[in-house]
Amino acid sequence: MNTKDKIIVALDVDSCDKARSIVKRLDGHANFFKIGLGLIGKGGLELALEMKKNGLHVFLDLKLFDISNTIESAVRGLCEAKFDFLTVQGDPQVVKAAVKGRGAHSMKILAVTFLTSLDRDDLDQNMIKPGTIEGLTVSRAEKAILAGADGVIASPKELTLLRKNLHCMEKIIVTPGIRPKKSVTNDQKRVGSPNEALRNGASYLVIGRPICQAEDALAAYEEIKTEVSRS
Ligand code: C5P
């Protein structure tokens, strides 16, 4: 797989028109896009369907969390559209219900471990048990994989450990918290460069603001690809 196929552009903008203009600007360059919660109330689902029809890969980042019956029916409804990836929270009962709802469809179920915007202090606030965030991420990922997830979402900081884990080593690992050279961190706390993430085993990189908030999304995207190819 070349670098182009490994970069997922997170369309975190405030309207579908803006998202469409970024997709158009990246036409022929990027082919994998993420639609998340920020666009869902503004026609994001319709945009995701439109992008699928146009032959693009779509990652629906809904981070679903609910009782099993609701998760199962939500996923059953979404997988008809053949989106490529869908996120659910990494709790094993949520993952199991999502996998049941997905049935024989091709959409991959990815489990969120710990958000890349969190650090240990945040986990304390959230009453998550003691331990390093890296260690807890691996445990959460392992449980999600054993519950049937096709892969996990994790920060660049946990990749090395995840790739050493018997249950996770062969699975899809999608990595947000990617910050190319010269980029600001924003609200992300567990970040890494695209090179570091790819070197340590990321299957895909999710990159949002460094591309979508750049003056020219294509120039920013190409600069990231150049940064990666120079490593
Ligand atoms: O702008 P930035 O590159 O930080 O965007 C990262 C994207 O990845 C956002 O859309 C965010 O919702 C998503 N994400 C994340 N951390 C996770 C899962 C998803 O940042 N653990």
JSON list of C-alpha atoms and ligand atoms in Angstrom, two decimals:
[
{"chain": "A", "resi": 1, "resn": "MET", "atom": "CA", "xyz": [0.00, 0.00, 0.00]},
{"chain": "A", "resi": 2, "resn": "ASN", "atom": "CA", "xyz": [1.47, 3.43, -0.86]},
{"chain": "A", "resi": 3, "resn": "THR", "atom": "CA", "xyz": [1.35, 6.50, 1.39]},
{"chain": "A", "resi": 4, "resn": "LYS", "atom": "CA", "xyz": [-1.67, 7.95, -0.45]},
{"chain": "A", "resi": 5, "resn": "ASP", "atom": "CA", "xyz": [-3.76, 4.91, 0.50]},
{"chain": "A", "resi": 6, "resn": "LYS", "atom": "CA", "xyz": [-2.67, 5.20, 4.13]},
{"chain": "A", "resi": 7, "resn": "ILE", "atom": "CA", "xyz": [-3.73, 8.81, 4.72]},
{"chain": "A", "resi": 8, "resn": "ILE", "atom": "CA", "xyz": [-7.33, 9.34, 5.77]},
{"chain": "A", "resi": 9, "resn": "VAL", "atom": "CA", "xyz": [-8.35, 13.00, 5.62]},
{"chain": "A", "resi": 10, "resn": "ALA", "atom": "CA", "xyz": [-10.70, 13.93, 8.48]},
{"chain": "A", "resi": 11, "resn": "LEU", "atom": "CA", "xyz": [-13.27, 16.33, 7.02]},
{"chain": "A", "resi": 12, "resn": "ASP", "atom": "CA", "xyz": [-13.66, 18.34, 10.22]},
{"chain": "A", "resi": 13, "resn": "VAL", "atom": "CA", "xyz": [-15.15, 21.50, 8.73]},
{"chain": "A", "resi": 14, "resn": "ASP", "atom": "CA", "xyz": [-18.37, 23.30, 9.55]},
{"chain": "A", "resi": 15, "resn": "SER", "atom": "CA", "xyz": [-20.37, 22.58, 6.41]},
{"chain": "A", "resi": 16, "resn": "CYS", "atom": "CA", "xyz": [-20.76, 19.89, 3.77]},
{"chain": "A", "resi": 17, "resn": "ASP", "atom": "CA", "xyz": [-20.05, 22.50, 1.10]},
{"chain": "A", "resi": 18, "resn": "LYS", "atom": "CA", "xyz": [-16.63, 23.12, 2.63]},
{"chain": "A", "resi": 19, "resn": "ALA", "atom": "CA", "xyz": [-16.06, 19.37, 2.92]},
{"chain": "A", "resi": 20, "resn": "ARG", "atom": "CA", "xyz": [-17.02, 18.91, -0.76]},
{"chain": "A", "resi": 21, "resn": "SER", "atom": "CA", "xyz": [-14.61, 21.63, -1.82]},
{"chain": "A", "resi": 22, "resn": "ILE", "atom": "CA", "xyz": [-11.75, 19.92, 0.05]},
{"chain": "A", "resi": 23, "resn": "VAL", "atom": "CA", "xyz": [-12.64, 16.56, -1.51]},
{"chain": "A", "resi": 24, "resn": "LYS", "atom": "CA", "xyz": [-12.66, 18.25, -4.92]},
{"chain": "A", "resi": 25, "resn": "ARG", "atom": "CA", "xyz": [-9.31, 19.97, -4.28]},
{"chain": "A", "resi": 26, "resn": "LEU", "atom": "CA", "xyz": [-7.80, 16.61, -3.32]},
{"chain": "A", "resi": 27, "resn": "ASP", "atom": "CA", "xyz": [-9.34, 14.81, -6.30]},
{"chain": "A", "resi": 28, "resn": "GLY", "atom": "CA", "xyz": [-6.88, 12.31, -7.77]},
{"chain": "A", "resi": 29, "resn": "HIS", "atom": "CA", "xyz": [-4.59, 12.69, -4.73]},
{"chain": "A", "resi": 30, "resn": "ALA", "atom": "CA", "xyz": [-6.53, 11.49, -1.65]},
{"chain": "A", "resi": 31, "resn": "ASN", "atom": "CA", "xyz": [-9.13, 8.75, -1.81]},
{"chain": "A", "resi": 32, "resn": "PHE", "atom": "CA", "xyz": [-9.97, 8.03, 1.84]},
{"chain": "A", "resi": 33, "resn": "PHE", "atom": "CA", "xyz": [-12.00, 10.51, 3.92]},
{"chain": "A", "resi": 34, "resn": "LYS", "atom": "CA", "xyz": [-13.40, 10.54, 7.44]},
{"chain": "A", "resi": 35, "resn": "ILE", "atom": "CA", "xyz": [-16.76, 11.99, 8.34]},
{"chain": "A", "resi": 36, "resn": "GLY", "atom": "CA", "xyz": [-17.30, 12.54, 12.03]},
{"chain": "A", "resi": 37, "resn": "LEU", "atom": "CA", "xyz": [-19.78, 13.91, 14.50]},
{"chain": "A", "resi": 38, "resn": "GLY", "atom": "CA", "xyz": [-19.24, 17.56, 13.52]},
{"chain": "A", "resi": 39, "resn": "LEU", "atom": "CA", "xyz": [-20.84, 17.04, 10.11]},
{"chain": "A", "resi": 40, "resn": "ILE", "atom": "CA", "xyz": [-23.53, 14.51, 10.98]},
{"chain": "A", "resi": 41, "resn": "GLY", "atom": "CA", "xyz": [-26.14, 17.13, 11.90]},
{"chain": "A", "resi": 42, "resn": "LYS", "atom": "CA", "xyz": [-25.36, 19.07, 8.74]},
{"chain": "A", "resi": 43, "resn": "GLY", "atom": "CA", "xyz": [-25.91, 16.43, 6.06]},
{"chain": "A", "resi": 44, "resn": "GLY", "atom": "CA", "xyz": [-22.73, 14.44, 6.74]},
{"chain": "A", "resi": 45, "resn": "LEU", "atom": "CA", "xyz": [-24.42, 11.09, 6.25]},
{"chain": "A", "resi": 46, "resn": "GLU", "atom": "CA", "xyz": [-25.75, 12.09, 2.83]},
{"chain": "A", "resi": 47, "resn": "LEU", "atom": "CA", "xyz": [-22.28, 13.38, 1.94]},
{"chain": "A", "resi": 48, "resn": "ALA", "atom": "CA", "xyz": [-20.79, 10.05, 3.04]},
{"chain": "A", "resi": 49, "resn": "LEU", "atom": "CA", "xyz": [-23.24, 8.18, 0.77]},
{"chain": "A", "resi": 50, "resn": "GLU", "atom": "CA", "xyz": [-22.44, 10.53, -2.12]},
{"chain": "A", "resi": 51, "resn": "MET", "atom": "CA", "xyz": [-18.71, 9.96, -1.64]},
{"chain": "A", "resi": 52, "resn": "LYS", "atom": "CA", "xyz": [-19.19, 6.19, -1.66]},
{"chain": "A", "resi": 53, "resn": "LYS", "atom": "CA", "xyz": [-21.15, 6.47, -4.90]},
{"chain": "A", "resi": 54, "resn": "ASN", "atom": "CA", "xyz": [-18.22, 8.43, -6.35]},
{"chain": "A", "resi": 55, "resn": "GLY", "atom": "CA", "xyz": [-15.86, 5.57, -5.58]},
{"chain": "A", "resi": 56, "resn": "LEU", "atom": "CA", "xyz": [-14.14, 7.09, -2.54]},
{"chain": "A", "resi": 57, "resn": "HIS", "atom": "CA", "xyz": [-13.36, 5.24, 0.67]},
{"chain": "A", "resi": 58, "resn": "VAL", "atom": "CA", "xyz": [-15.34, 6.49, 3.66]},
{"chain": "A", "resi": 59, "resn": "PHE", "atom": "CA", "xyz": [-14.63, 6.17, 7.35]},
{"chain": "A", "resi": 60, "resn": "LEU", "atom": "CA", "xyz": [-17.70, 6.99, 9.43]},
{"chain": "A", "resi": 61, "resn": "ASP", "atom": "CA", "xyz": [-16.37, 8.08, 12.82]},
{"chain": "A", "resi": 62, "resn": "LEU", "atom": "CA", "xyz": [-19.44, 7.93, 15.05]},
{"chain": "A", "resi": 63, "resn": "LYS", "atom": "CA", "xyz": [-17.79, 6.37, 18.14]},
{"chain": "A", "resi": 64, "resn": "LEU", "atom": "CA", "xyz": [-21.05, 4.61, 18.99]},
{"chain": "A", "resi": 65, "resn": "PHE", "atom": "CA", "xyz": [-21.84, 3.77, 22.60]},
{"chain": "A", "resi": 66, "resn": "ASP", "atom": "CA", "xyz": [-25.19, 2.38, 23.80]},
{"chain": "A", "resi": 67, "resn": "ILE", "atom": "CA", "xyz": [-26.93, -0.76, 25.00]},
{"chain": "A", "resi": 68, "resn": "SER", "atom": "CA", "xyz": [-26.32, -3.83, 22.85]},
{"chain": "A", "resi": 69, "resn": "ASN", "atom": "CA", "xyz": [-29.75, -3.87, 21.20]},
{"chain": "A", "resi": 70, "resn": "THR", "atom": "CA", "xyz": [-29.40, -0.25, 20.04]},
{"chain": "A", "resi": 71, "resn": "ILE", "atom": "CA", "xyz": [-25.81, -0.70, 18.84]},
{"chain": "A", "resi": 72, "resn": "GLU", "atom": "CA", "xyz": [-26.79, -3.78, 16.88]},
{"chain": "A", "resi": 73, "resn": "SER", "atom": "CA", "xyz": [-29.66, -2.04, 15.08]},
{"chain": "A", "resi": 74, "resn": "ALA", "atom": "CA", "xyz": [-27.63, 1.16, 14.44]},
{"chain": "A", "resi": 75, "resn": "VAL", "atom": "CA", "xyz": [-24.84, -0.84, 12.82]},
{"chain": "A", "resi": 76, "resn": "ARG", "atom": "CA", "xyz": [-27.29, -3.01, 10.86]},
{"chain": "A", "resi": 77, "resn": "GLY", "atom": "CA", "xyz": [-28.72, 0.18, 9.35]},
{"chain": "A", "resi": 78, "resn": "LEU", "atom": "CA", "xyz": [-25.33, 1.70, 8.54]},
{"chain": "A", "resi": 79, "resn": "CYS", "atom": "CA", "xyz": [-23.61, -1.28, 6.96]},
{"chain": "A", "resi": 80, "resn": "GLU", "atom": "CA", "xyz": [-26.06, -1.45, 4.03]},
{"chain": "A", "resi": 81, "resn": "ALA", "atom": "CA", "xyz": [-24.27, 1.63, 2.62]},
{"chain": "A", "resi": 82, "resn": "LYS", "atom": "CA", "xyz": [-20.96, -0.26, 2.50]},
{"chain": "A", "resi": 83, "resn": "PHE", "atom": "CA", "xyz": [-18.96, 2.39, 4.35]},
{"chain": "A", "resi": 84, "resn": "ASP", "atom": "CA", "xyz": [-15.41, 1.15, 4.77]},
{"chain": "A", "resi": 85, "resn": "PHE", "atom": "CA", "xyz": [-14.82, 1.82, 8.48]},
{"chain": "A", "resi": 86, "resn": "LEU", "atom": "CA", "xyz": [-17.12, 2.56, 11.42]},
{"chain": "A", "resi": 87, "resn": "THR", "atom": "CA", "xyz": [-15.99, 3.36, 14.96]},
{"chain": "A", "resi": 88, "resn": "VAL", "atom": "CA", "xyz": [-17.61, 2.19, 18.16]},
{"chain": "A", "resi": 89, "resn": "GLN", "atom": "CA", "xyz": [-16.37, 2.56, 21.72]},
{"chain": "A", "resi": 90, "resn": "GLY", "atom": "CA", "xyz": [-13.95, -0.22, 22.66]},
{"chain": "A", "resi": 91, "resn": "ASP", "atom": "CA", "xyz": [-16.06, -1.73, 25.46]},
{"chain": "A", "resi": 92, "resn": "PRO", "atom": "CA", "xyz": [-16.31, -5.46, 24.63]},
{"chain": "A", "resi": 93, "resn": "GLN", "atom": "CA", "xyz": [-20.13, -5.58, 24.90]},
{"chain": "A", "resi": 94, "resn": "VAL", "atom": "CA", "xyz": [-20.42, -2.65, 22.46]},
{"chain": "A", "resi": 95, "resn": "VAL", "atom": "CA", "xyz": [-17.97, -4.26, 20.01]},
{"chain": "A", "resi": 96, "resn": "LYS", "atom": "CA", "xyz": [-19.80, -7.62, 20.19]},
{"chain": "A", "resi": 97, "resn": "ALA", "atom": "CA", "xyz": [-23.15, -5.98, 19.42]},
{"chain": "A", "resi": 98, "resn": "ALA", "atom": "CA", "xyz": [-21.64, -3.99, 16.54]},
{"chain": "A", "resi": 99, "resn": "VAL", "atom": "CA", "xyz": [-20.08, -7.10, 15.02]},
{"chain": "A", "resi": 100, "resn": "LYS", "atom": "CA", "xyz": [-23.45, -8.89, 15.31]},
{"chain": "A", "resi": 101, "resn": "GLY", "atom": "CA", "xyz": [-25.23, -5.97, 13.61]},
{"chain": "A", "resi": 102, "resn": "ARG", "atom": "CA", "xyz": [-22.66, -5.84, 10.82]},
{"chain": "A", "resi": 103, "resn": "GLY", "atom": "CA", "xyz": [-23.23, -9.56, 10.05]},
{"chain": "A", "resi": 104, "resn": "ALA", "atom": "CA", "xyz": [-21.66, -10.60, 6.74]},
{"chain": "A", "resi": 105, "resn": "HIS", "atom": "CA", "xyz": [-21.25, -7.04, 5.41]},
{"chain": "A", "resi": 106, "resn": "SER", "atom": "CA", "xyz": [-17.77, -5.79, 4.56]},
{"chain": "A", "resi": 107, "resn": "MET", "atom": "CA", "xyz": [-17.69, -2.65, 6.74]},
{"chain": "A", "resi": 108, "resn": "LYS", "atom": "CA", "xyz": [-14.86, -2.86, 9.29]},
{"chain": "A", "resi": 109, "resn": "ILE", "atom": "CA", "xyz": [-15.67, -2.28, 12.93]},
{"chain": "A", "resi": 110, "resn": "LEU", "atom": "CA", "xyz": [-12.92, -0.28, 14.65]},
{"chain": "A", "resi": 111, "resn": "ALA", "atom": "CA", "xyz": [-12.81, 0.11, 18.43]},
{"chain": "A", "resi": 112, "resn": "VAL", "atom": "CA", "xyz": [-11.84, 3.38, 20.08]},
{"chain": "A", "resi": 113, "resn": "THR", "atom": "CA", "xyz": [-9.31, 2.75, 22.85]},
{"chain": "A", "resi": 114, "resn": "PHE", "atom": "CA", "xyz": [-8.54, 6.09, 24.53]},
{"chain": "A", "resi": 115, "resn": "LEU", "atom": "CA", "xyz": [-9.00, 9.40, 22.70]},
{"chain": "A", "resi": 116, "resn": "THR", "atom": "CA", "xyz": [-5.73, 10.96, 21.55]},
{"chain": "A", "resi": 117, "resn": "SER", "atom": "CA", "xyz": [-6.79, 14.17, 23.31]},
{"chain": "A", "resi": 118, "resn": "LEU", "atom": "CA", "xyz": [-6.56, 12.48, 26.73]},
{"chain": "A", "resi": 119, "resn": "ASP", "atom": "CA", "xyz": [-3.63, 12.01, 29.09]},
{"chain": "A", "resi": 120, "resn": "ARG", "atom": "CA", "xyz": [-3.33, 10.22, 32.43]},
{"chain": "A", "resi": 121, "resn": "ASP", "atom": "CA", "xyz": [-4.81, 13.20, 34.33]},
{"chain": "A", "resi": 122, "resn": "ASP", "atom": "CA", "xyz": [-7.90, 13.02, 32.15]},
{"chain": "A", "resi": 123, "resn": "LEU", "atom": "CA", "xyz": [-8.19, 9.27, 32.79]},
{"chain": "A", "resi": 124, "resn": "ASP", "atom": "CA", "xyz": [-8.08, 10.02, 36.55]},
{"chain": "A", "resi": 125, "resn": "GLN", "atom": "CA", "xyz": [-10.96, 12.48, 36.08]},
{"chain": "A", "resi": 126, "resn": "ASN", "atom": "CA", "xyz": [-12.84, 9.77, 34.18]},
{"chain": "A", "resi": 127, "resn": "MET", "atom": "CA", "xyz": [-12.23, 7.25, 36.99]},
{"chain": "A", "resi": 128, "resn": "ILE", "atom": "CA", "xyz": [-10.19, 4.91, 34.78]},
{"chain": "A", "resi": 129, "resn": "LYS", "atom": "CA", "xyz": [-8.10, 2.47, 36.83]},
{"chain": "A", "resi": 130, "resn": "PRO", "atom": "CA", "xyz": [-4.41, 3.20, 37.57]},
{"chain": "A", "resi": 131, "resn": "GLY", "atom": "CA", "xyz": [-1.72, 2.27, 35.04]},
{"chain": "A", "resi": 132, "resn": "THR", "atom": "CA", "xyz": [0.08, 3.86, 32.14]},
{"chain": "A", "resi": 133, "resn": "ILE", "atom": "CA", "xyz": [-2.08, 5.03, 29.28]},
{"chain": "A", "resi": 134, "resn": "GLU", "atom": "CA", "xyz": [0.01, 2.87, 26.91]},
{"chain": "A", "resi": 135, "resn": "GLY", "atom": "CA", "xyz": [-0.57, -0.28, 28.98]},
{"chain": "A", "resi": 136, "resn": "LEU", "atom": "CA", "xyz": [-4.28, 0.43, 29.41]},
{"chain": "A", "resi": 137, "resn": "THR", "atom": "CA", "xyz": [-4.63, 1.08, 25.67]},
{"chain": "A", "resi": 138, "resn": "VAL", "atom": "CA", "xyz": [-3.13, -2.32, 24.88]},
{"chain": "A", "resi": 139, "resn": "SER", "atom": "CA", "xyz": [-5.49, -4.06, 27.37]},
{"chain": "A", "resi": 140, "resn": "ARG", "atom": "CA", "xyz": [-8.50, -2.24, 25.97]},
{"chain": "A", "resi": 141, "resn": "ALA", "atom": "CA", "xyz": [-7.44, -3.01, 22.40]},
{"chain": "A", "resi": 142, "resn": "GLU", "atom": "CA", "xyz": [-6.89, -6.68, 23.20]},
{"chain": "A", "resi": 143, "resn": "LYS", "atom": "CA", "xyz": [-10.35, -7.00, 24.76]},
{"chain": "A", "resi": 144, "resn": "ALA", "atom": "CA", "xyz": [-11.95, -5.26, 21.77]},
{"chain": "A", "resi": 145, "resn": "ILE", "atom": "CA", "xyz": [-10.17, -7.54, 19.29]},
{"chain": "A", "resi": 146, "resn": "LEU", "atom": "CA", "xyz": [-11.19, -10.62, 21.27]},
{"chain": "A", "resi": 147, "resn": "ALA", "atom": "CA", "xyz": [-14.78, -9.32, 21.12]},
{"chain": "A", "resi": 148, "resn": "GLY", "atom": "CA", "xyz": [-14.55, -9.29, 17.31]},
{"chain": "A", "resi": 149, "resn": "ALA", "atom": "CA", "xyz": [-13.29, -5.82, 16.30]},
{"chain": "A", "resi": 150, "resn": "ASP", "atom": "CA", "xyz": [-11.41, -5.69, 13.00]},
{"chain": "A", "resi": 151, "resn": "GLY", "atom": "CA", "xyz": [-9.05, -3.13, 14.42]},
{"chain": "A", "resi": 152, "resn": "VAL", "atom": "CA", "xyz": [-8.56, -0.28, 16.85]},
{"chain": "A", "resi": 153, "resn": "ILE", "atom": "CA", "xyz": [-8.01, 3.46, 16.99]},
{"chain": "A", "resi": 154, "resn": "ALA", "atom": "CA", "xyz": [-4.91, 4.37, 18.98]},
{"chain": "A", "resi": 155, "resn": "SER", "atom": "CA", "xyz": [-2.39, 7.19, 19.26]},
{"chain": "A", "resi": 156, "resn": "PRO", "atom": "CA", "xyz": [1.12, 7.10, 17.74]},
{"chain": "A", "resi": 157, "resn": "LYS", "atom": "CA", "xyz": [2.48, 6.55, 21.26]},
{"chain": "A", "resi": 158, "resn": "GLU", "atom": "CA", "xyz": [0.99, 3.07, 21.67]},
{"chain": "A", "resi": 159, "resn": "LEU", "atom": "CA", "xyz": [1.80, 1.58, 18.27]},
{"chain": "A", "resi": 160, "resn": "THR", "atom": "CA", "xyz": [4.99, -0.22, 19.22]},
{"chain": "A", "resi": 161, "resn": "LEU", "atom": "CA", "xyz": [3.35, -1.98, 22.15]},
{"chain": "A", "resi": 162, "resn": "LEU", "atom": "CA", "xyz": [0.22, -2.82, 20.13]},
{"chain": "A", "resi": 163, "resn": "ARG", "atom": "CA", "xyz": [2.25, -4.37, 17.32]},
{"chain": "A", "resi": 164, "resn": "LYS", "atom": "CA", "xyz": [3.99, -6.62, 19.89]},
{"chain": "A", "resi": 165, "resn": "ASN", "atom": "CA", "xyz": [0.67, -7.86, 21.27]},
{"chain": "A", "resi": 166, "resn": "LEU", "atom": "CA", "xyz": [-0.35, -11.30, 20.04]},
{"chain": "A", "resi": 167, "resn": "HIS", "atom": "CA", "xyz": [-3.97, -10.30, 19.44]},
{"chain": "A", "resi": 168, "resn": "CYS", "atom": "CA", "xyz": [-3.34, -6.89, 17.88]},
{"chain": "A", "resi": 169, "resn": "MET", "atom": "CA", "xyz": [-0.19, -7.43, 15.81]},
{"chain": "A", "resi": 170, "resn": "GLU", "atom": "CA", "xyz": [-2.04, -8.35, 12.59]},
{"chain": "A", "resi": 171, "resn": "LYS", "atom": "CA", "xyz": [-5.08, -6.09, 13.04]},
{"chain": "A", "resi": 172, "resn": "ILE", "atom": "CA", "xyz": [-5.95, -2.70, 11.54]},
{"chain": "A", "resi": 173, "resn": "ILE", "atom": "CA", "xyz": [-4.58, 0.18, 13.62]},
{"chain": "A", "resi": 174, "resn": "VAL", "atom": "CA", "xyz": [-5.86, 3.62, 12.66]},
{"chain": "A", "resi": 175, "resn": "THR", "atom": "CA", "xyz": [-3.87, 6.47, 14.19]},
{"chain": "A", "resi": 176, "resn": "PRO", "atom": "CA", "xyz": [-5.14, 10.02, 14.81]},
{"chain": "A", "resi": 177, "resn": "GLY", "atom": "CA", "xyz": [-3.07, 12.59, 16.71]},
{"chain": "A", "resi": 178, "resn": "ILE", "atom": "CA", "xyz": [-0.78, 12.97, 13.70]},
{"chain": "A", "resi": 179, "resn": "ARG", "atom": "CA", "xyz": [1.15, 16.20, 13.55]},
{"chain": "A", "resi": 180, "resn": "PRO", "atom": "CA", "xyz": [3.45, 16.86, 10.60]},
{"chain": "A", "resi": 181, "resn": "LYS", "atom": "CA", "xyz": [6.43, 19.22, 11.05]},
{"chain": "A", "resi": 182, "resn": "LYS", "atom": "CA", "xyz": [5.43, 22.83, 11.78]},
{"chain": "A", "resi": 183, "resn": "SER", "atom": "CA", "xyz": [1.86, 21.87, 12.77]},
{"chain": "A", "resi": 184, "resn": "VAL", "atom": "CA", "xyz": [0.29, 23.00, 16.03]},
{"chain": "A", "resi": 185, "resn": "THR", "atom": "CA", "xyz": [-0.95, 20.34, 18.46]},
{"chain": "A", "resi": 186, "resn": "ASN", "atom": "CA", "xyz": [-4.42, 21.87, 19.07]},
{"chain": "A", "resi": 187, "resn": "ASP", "atom": "CA", "xyz": [-6.36, 19.82, 21.64]},
{"chain": "A", "resi": 188, "resn": "GLN", "atom": "CA", "xyz": [-4.44, 16.60, 20.94]},
{"chain": "A", "resi": 189, "resn": "LYS", "atom": "CA", "xyz": [-2.13, 15.36, 23.72]},
{"chain": "A", "resi": 190, "resn": "ARG", "atom": "CA", "xyz": [-0.71, 12.02, 22.51]},
{"chain": "A", "resi": 191, "resn": "VAL", "atom": "CA", "xyz": [0.70, 13.05, 19.14]},
{"chain": "A", "resi": 192, "resn": "GLY", "atom": "CA", "xyz": [3.40, 11.86, 16.75]},
{"chain": "A", "resi": 193, "resn": "SER", "atom": "CA", "xyz": [4.72, 12.64, 13.29]},
{"chain": "A", "resi": 194, "resn": "PRO", "atom": "CA", "xyz": [3.44, 10.77, 10.23]},
{"chain": "A", "resi": 195, "resn": "ASN", "atom": "CA", "xyz": [6.85, 9.10, 9.86]},
{"chain": "A", "resi": 196, "resn": "GLU", "atom": "CA", "xyz": [6.94, 7.95, 13.48]},
{"chain": "A", "resi": 197, "resn": "ALA", "atom": "CA", "xyz": [3.42, 6.50, 13.18]},
{"chain": "A", "resi": 198, "resn": "LEU", "atom": "CA", "xyz": [4.11, 4.65, 9.93]},
{"chain": "A", "resi": 199, "resn": "ARG", "atom": "CA", "xyz": [7.47, 3.37, 11.16]},
{"chain": "A", "resi": 200, "resn": "ASN", "atom": "CA", "xyz": [5.85, 2.04, 14.34]},
{"chain": "A", "resi": 201, "resn": "GLY", "atom": "CA", "xyz": [3.13, 0.13, 12.53]},
{"chain": "A", "resi": 202, "resn": "ALA", "atom": "CA", "xyz": [0.09, 2.34, 11.86]},
{"chain": "A", "resi": 203, "resn": "SER", "atom": "CA", "xyz": [-2.11, 0.87, 9.12]},
{"chain": "A", "resi": 204, "resn": "TYR", "atom": "CA", "xyz": [-3.69, 4.26, 8.43]},
{"chain": "A", "resi": 205, "resn": "LEU", "atom": "CA", "xyz": [-3.09, 7.85, 9.59]},
{"chain": "A", "resi": 206, "resn": "VAL", "atom": "CA", "xyz": [-6.03, 10.17, 10.29]},
{"chain": "A", "resi": 207, "resn": "ILE", "atom": "CA", "xyz": [-5.15, 13.80, 9.62]},
{"chain": "A", "resi": 208, "resn": "GLY", "atom": "CA", "xyz": [-7.67, 16.60, 10.01]},
{"chain": "A", "resi": 209, "resn": "ARG", "atom": "CA", "xyz": [-6.75, 20.19, 10.87]},
{"chain": "A", "resi": 210, "resn": "PRO", "atom": "CA", "xyz": [-3.22, 20.16, 9.41]},
{"chain": "A", "resi": 211, "resn": "ILE", "atom": "CA", "xyz": [-4.91, 19.61, 6.01]},
{"chain": "A", "resi": 212, "resn": "CYS", "atom": "CA", "xyz": [-8.42, 21.05, 6.32]},
{"chain": "A", "resi": 213, "resn": "GLN", "atom": "CA", "xyz": [-7.37, 24.29, 8.04]},
{"chain": "A", "resi": 214, "resn": "ALA", "atom": "CA", "xyz": [-4.43, 24.91, 5.72]},
{"chain": "A", "resi": 215, "resn": "GLU", "atom": "CA", "xyz": [-4.69, 27.71, 3.20]},
{"chain": "A", "resi": 216, "resn": "ASP", "atom": "CA", "xyz": [-4.39, 25.11, 0.45]},
{"chain": "A", "resi": 217, "resn": "ALA", "atom": "CA", "xyz": [-5.48, 21.59, 1.44]},
{"chain": "A", "resi": 218, "resn": "LEU", "atom": "CA", "xyz": [-3.70, 20.03, -1.53]},
{"chain": "A", "resi": 219, "resn": "ALA", "atom": "CA", "xyz": [-0.38, 21.74, -0.78]},
{"chain": "A", "resi": 220, "resn": "ALA", "atom": "CA", "xyz": [-0.60, 20.63, 2.87]},
{"chain": "A", "resi": 221, "resn": "TYR", "atom": "CA", "xyz": [-1.49, 17.08, 1.84]},
{"chain": "A", "resi": 222, "resn": "GLU", "atom": "CA", "xyz": [1.38, 16.89, -0.64]},
{"chain": "A", "resi": 223, "resn": "GLU", "atom": "CA", "xyz": [3.81, 18.31, 1.92]},
{"chain": "A", "resi": 224, "resn": "ILE", "atom": "CA", "xyz": [2.87, 15.52, 4.32]},
{"chain": "A", "resi": 225, "resn": "LYS", "atom": "CA", "xyz": [3.44, 12.93, 1.60]},
{"chain": "A", "resi": 226, "resn": "THR", "atom": "CA", "xyz": [6.84, 14.46, 0.84]},
{"chain": "A", "resi": 227, "resn": "GLU", "atom": "CA", "xyz": [7.74, 14.48, 4.55]},
{"chain": "A", "resi": 228, "resn": "VAL", "atom": "CA", "xyz": [6.90, 10.77, 4.68]},
{"chain": "A", "resi": 229, "resn": "SER", "atom": "CA", "xyz": [8.79, 9.84, 1.51]},
{"chain": "A", "resi": 230, "resn": "ARG", "atom": "CA", "xyz": [11.94, 11.64, 2.75]},
{"chain": "A", "resi": 231, "resn": "SER", "atom": "CA", "xyz": [12.19, 9.53, 5.91]},
{"chain": "B", "resi": 1, "resn": "C5P", "atom": "O1", "xyz": [-7.45, 17.68, 13.41]},
{"chain": "B", "resi": 1, "resn": "C5P", "atom": "P1", "xyz": [-6.89, 16.39, 13.88]},
{"chain": "B", "resi": 1, "resn": "C5P", "atom": "O2", "xyz": [-5.85, 15.80, 12.96]},
{"chain": "B", "resi": 1, "resn": "C5P", "atom": "O3", "xyz": [-6.46, 16.44, 15.32]},
{"chain": "B", "resi": 1, "resn": "C5P", "atom": "O4", "xyz": [-8.15, 15.39, 13.81]},
{"chain": "B", "resi": 1, "resn": "C5P", "atom": "C1", "xyz": [-8.14, 14.09, 14.33]},
{"chain": "B", "resi": 1, "resn": "C5P", "atom": "C2", "xyz": [-9.44, 13.41, 13.99]},
{"chain": "B", "resi": 1, "resn": "C5P", "atom": "O5", "xyz": [-9.43, 12.10, 14.52]},
{"chain": "B", "resi": 1, "resn": "C5P", "atom": "C3", "xyz": [-10.68, 14.09, 14.56]},
{"chain": "B", "resi": 1, "resn": "C5P", "atom": "O6", "xyz": [-11.70, 13.97, 13.58]},
{"chain": "B", "resi": 1, "resn": "C5P", "atom": "C4", "xyz": [-11.04, 13.29, 15.79]},
{"chain": "B", "resi": 1, "resn": "C5P", "atom": "O7", "xyz": [-12.43, 13.25, 16.00]},
{"chain": "B", "resi": 1, "resn": "C5P", "atom": "C5", "xyz": [-10.52, 11.91, 15.41]},
{"chain": "B", "resi": 1, "resn": "C5P", "atom": "N1", "xyz": [-10.14, 11.03, 16.50]},
{"chain": "B", "resi": 1, "resn": "C5P", "atom": "C6", "xyz": [-9.18, 11.37, 17.44]},
{"chain": "B", "resi": 1, "resn": "C5P", "atom": "N2", "xyz": [-8.85, 10.51, 18.47]},
{"chain": "B", "resi": 1, "resn": "C5P", "atom": "C7", "xyz": [-9.45, 9.32, 18.53]},
{"chain": "B", "resi": 1, "resn": "C5P", "atom": "C8", "xyz": [-10.40, 8.94, 17.58]},
{"chain": "B", "resi": 1, "resn": "C5P", "atom": "C9", "xyz": [-10.71, 9.84, 16.56]},
{"chain": "B", "resi": 1, "resn": "C5P", "atom": "O8", "xyz": [-8.61, 12.47, 17.35]},
{"chain": "B", "resi": 1, "resn": "C5P", "atom": "N3", "xyz": [-9.08, 8.47, 19.46]}
]
